[in-house]
Amino acid sequence: YAARLIPGMANSEPNHSPAFLDIAGAFEKIAPEFASKLLGAWNENGQRVEDPGYLPLGIGPTTPEMKSRHFPGFGVIFRAHQGPDETYMLLRNGFLWSHWYVDPGHFIMSSRGATLMPFQPHQYYTSPNKDFDMYNTIRFGHPENQMPYGWPDSNILDCAFGGDVEYAWSSTGVPD
């Protein structure tokens, strides 16, 4: 694709998003450093334009620093050596659900441009590939076990980043 692809998660297939451009334009005057990083993300994501509402005209793009990070309520991303040979793993486990499958523990992983743990290749419910499950999670017990519908209690309890070792302690269960 010659661009950084946003991996498919939740109810979305992999894509290139024009939203970075619109949001950069909206923040250009009130937070120019943030807007410049969004413009850099838009450049790396393929420069897709659909219906630009705000075009940032007075700033240039800067490449955002992509590093391991905890996103409270969502999960963690582990990232090594940003660039074409980067390795990353995104683990989603948190209380931000909205319009999302009940799949705490969902993760994707990529290294040097190769997919090691595939992202969701389709949008909504079924896959054209019958061998691909709609949940990208590790299950215990029977392979078809799923979380009961309702809101499982899921969160990142602890995490640490830096040096040669990074970790996250994730918990998922049905509240008592």
Short mmCIF file of C-alpha atoms in Angstrom, two decimals:
data_model
loop_
_atom_site.label_atom_id
_atom_site.label_comp_id
_atom_site.label_asym_id
_atom_site.label_seq_id
_atom_site.Cartn_x
_atom_site.Cartn_y
_atom_site.Cartn_z
CA TYR A 1 0.00 0.00 0.00
CA ALA A 2 3.03 2.30 0.38
CA ALA A 3 1.33 3.79 3.44
CA ARG A 4 0.74 2.96 7.10
CA LEU A 5 -2.55 1.07 7.20
CA ILE A 6 -4.91 1.36 10.17
CA PRO A 7 -5.52 -2.29 11.13
CA GLY A 8 -9.07 -3.59 11.26
CA MET A 9 -10.53 -3.84 14.74
CA ALA A 10 -13.98 -3.81 16.28
CA ASN A 11 -16.51 -3.41 13.50
CA SER A 12 -14.09 -1.95 10.98
CA GLU A 13 -11.99 -3.36 8.22
CA PRO A 14 -8.42 -2.13 7.58
CA ASN A 15 -8.42 1.34 6.07
CA HIS A 16 -6.79 4.65 5.27
CA SER A 17 -8.61 7.45 7.08
CA PRO A 18 -9.17 11.03 5.98
CA ALA A 19 -10.06 11.95 9.58
CA PHE A 20 -6.46 12.90 10.45
CA LEU A 21 -6.65 15.74 7.90
CA ASP A 22 -9.99 17.08 9.11
CA ILE A 23 -8.97 16.97 12.76
CA ALA A 24 -5.60 18.61 11.99
CA GLY A 25 -7.45 21.48 10.34
CA ALA A 26 -9.75 21.88 13.32
CA PHE A 27 -6.79 22.06 15.74
CA GLU A 28 -4.43 24.12 13.58
CA LYS A 29 -4.96 27.40 15.44
CA ILE A 30 -5.59 26.14 18.99
CA ALA A 31 -2.97 23.34 19.16
CA PRO A 32 -0.59 23.63 16.18
CA GLU A 33 1.92 21.06 17.49
CA PHE A 34 -0.85 18.44 17.84
CA ALA A 35 -2.28 19.40 14.43
CA SER A 36 1.17 18.99 12.86
CA LYS A 37 1.42 15.43 14.26
CA LEU A 38 -2.04 14.63 12.91
CA LEU A 39 -0.99 15.94 9.51
CA GLY A 40 2.10 13.70 9.72
CA ALA A 41 -0.15 10.72 10.56
CA TRP A 42 -2.35 11.60 7.56
CA ASN A 43 0.76 11.62 5.32
CA GLU A 44 1.85 8.20 6.61
CA ASN A 45 -1.69 6.84 6.24
CA GLY A 46 -1.86 7.47 2.49
CA GLN A 47 -3.19 11.06 2.26
CA ARG A 48 -6.79 10.04 1.60
CA VAL A 49 -9.26 12.91 1.15
CA GLU A 50 -13.02 12.46 1.09
CA ASP A 51 -14.76 15.68 2.04
CA PRO A 52 -12.25 17.96 3.73
CA GLY A 53 -14.00 20.26 6.14
CA TYR A 54 -10.91 22.00 7.49
CA LEU A 55 -7.69 22.04 5.54
CA PRO A 56 -4.62 22.90 7.62
CA LEU A 57 -2.81 25.44 5.45
CA GLY A 58 -0.40 27.14 7.82
CA ILE A 59 1.44 24.15 9.29
CA GLY A 60 3.71 21.42 8.05
CA PRO A 61 3.59 17.73 9.00
CA THR A 62 5.78 16.20 11.69
CA THR A 63 6.10 12.47 12.14
CA PRO A 64 4.51 11.56 15.46
CA GLU A 65 6.68 9.57 17.85
CA MET A 66 5.18 6.11 18.03
CA LYS A 67 6.15 4.25 21.15
CA SER A 68 4.71 1.77 23.59
CA ARG A 69 1.86 3.28 25.51
CA HIS A 70 -1.11 2.55 27.75
CA PHE A 71 -4.43 4.02 26.66
CA PRO A 72 -6.65 3.89 29.77
CA GLY A 73 -10.01 2.33 29.02
CA PHE A 74 -8.78 0.89 25.72
CA GLY A 75 -5.62 -1.17 26.20
CA VAL A 76 -1.92 -1.04 25.34
CA ILE A 77 0.31 -0.91 22.31
CA PHE A 78 3.79 -2.38 22.47
CA ARG A 79 6.04 -0.92 19.79
CA ALA A 80 9.70 -1.48 18.93
CA HIS A 81 11.87 0.52 16.50
CA GLN A 82 9.46 2.83 14.65
CA GLY A 83 9.79 2.71 10.87
CA PRO A 84 9.57 0.17 8.03
CA ASP A 85 11.02 -2.65 10.19
CA GLU A 86 8.88 -1.88 13.24
CA THR A 87 7.29 -4.53 15.40
CA TYR A 88 4.10 -3.82 17.30
CA MET A 89 1.36 -5.56 19.22
CA LEU A 90 -1.91 -3.91 20.15
CA LEU A 91 -3.89 -5.47 23.01
CA ARG A 92 -7.40 -4.16 23.51
CA ASN A 93 -8.73 -4.68 27.00
CA GLY A 94 -10.72 -1.93 28.65
CA PHE A 95 -14.09 -0.43 29.33
CA LEU A 96 -14.45 1.60 26.12
CA TRP A 97 -17.01 -0.39 24.17
CA SER A 98 -19.50 1.72 22.30
CA HIS A 99 -20.13 -0.02 19.00
CA TRP A 100 -17.74 -2.93 19.48
CA TYR A 101 -17.84 -6.72 19.69
CA VAL A 102 -17.68 -8.26 23.14
CA ASP A 103 -14.07 -9.39 22.69
CA PRO A 104 -11.83 -8.15 25.50
CA GLY A 105 -8.32 -9.46 24.97
CA HIS A 106 -8.46 -8.82 21.21
CA PHE A 107 -4.94 -8.32 19.86
CA ILE A 108 -3.08 -7.82 16.60
CA MET A 109 0.63 -8.11 15.94
CA SER A 110 2.91 -7.18 13.04
CA SER A 111 6.66 -7.18 12.45
CA ARG A 112 8.71 -5.85 9.52
CA GLY A 113 5.59 -5.51 7.42
CA ALA A 114 4.45 -9.10 8.04
CA THR A 115 1.24 -9.88 9.88
CA LEU A 116 1.96 -12.23 12.78
CA MET A 117 -1.53 -12.14 14.34
CA PRO A 118 -4.07 -11.02 11.75
CA PHE A 119 -6.37 -8.07 12.14
CA GLN A 120 -10.04 -8.26 11.25
CA PRO A 121 -10.19 -8.32 7.43
CA HIS A 122 -13.90 -7.60 7.12
CA GLN A 123 -16.53 -5.26 8.47
CA TYR A 124 -19.42 -6.43 10.64
CA TYR A 125 -20.11 -9.94 11.80
CA THR A 126 -19.23 -12.43 9.08
CA SER A 127 -16.05 -13.07 7.17
CA PRO A 128 -15.88 -14.25 3.58
CA ASN A 129 -13.21 -16.65 4.87
CA LYS A 130 -15.00 -19.28 6.99
CA ASP A 131 -11.71 -20.19 8.70
CA PHE A 132 -11.41 -16.68 10.17
CA ASP A 133 -13.16 -16.09 13.47
CA MET A 134 -14.65 -12.68 14.11
CA TYR A 135 -12.89 -12.49 17.51
CA ASN A 136 -9.11 -12.33 17.63
CA THR A 137 -8.76 -13.50 21.21
CA ILE A 138 -7.18 -16.33 23.18
CA ARG A 139 -9.88 -18.57 24.65
CA PHE A 140 -9.69 -21.03 27.47
CA GLY A 141 -11.64 -24.28 27.49
CA HIS A 142 -13.57 -25.05 24.33
CA PRO A 143 -12.40 -23.17 21.18
CA GLU A 144 -15.91 -21.77 20.65
CA ASN A 145 -16.18 -20.24 24.14
CA GLN A 146 -17.20 -16.60 24.00
CA MET A 147 -17.81 -13.92 26.57
CA PRO A 148 -21.45 -13.80 27.58
CA TYR A 149 -23.19 -10.83 26.09
CA GLY A 150 -23.27 -8.15 28.66
CA TRP A 151 -20.33 -6.10 29.80
CA PRO A 152 -17.43 -8.18 31.02
CA ASP A 153 -15.15 -6.43 33.45
CA SER A 154 -11.91 -5.89 31.54
CA ASN A 155 -8.99 -3.60 32.15
CA ILE A 156 -5.23 -3.24 32.14
CA LEU A 157 -4.28 -3.61 35.81
CA ASP A 158 -0.59 -2.73 35.44
CA CYS A 159 1.97 -2.09 32.71
CA ALA A 160 5.56 -0.96 32.25
CA PHE A 161 7.46 0.15 29.16
CA GLY A 162 11.12 0.71 28.44
CA GLY A 163 14.43 -1.00 27.97
CA ASP A 164 14.34 -4.55 26.66
CA VAL A 165 11.26 -5.75 28.53
CA GLU A 166 7.71 -4.41 28.45
CA TYR A 167 4.61 -5.94 29.93
CA ALA A 168 0.92 -5.45 30.64
CA TRP A 169 -1.22 -7.27 33.17
CA SER A 170 -4.68 -7.64 31.71
CA SER A 171 -7.79 -8.96 33.44
CA THR A 172 -11.12 -9.99 31.97
CA GLY A 173 -14.05 -11.56 33.78
CA VAL A 174 -17.73 -11.33 34.36
CA PRO A 175 -18.52 -9.07 37.34
CA ASP A 176 -20.02 -10.72 40.41
#
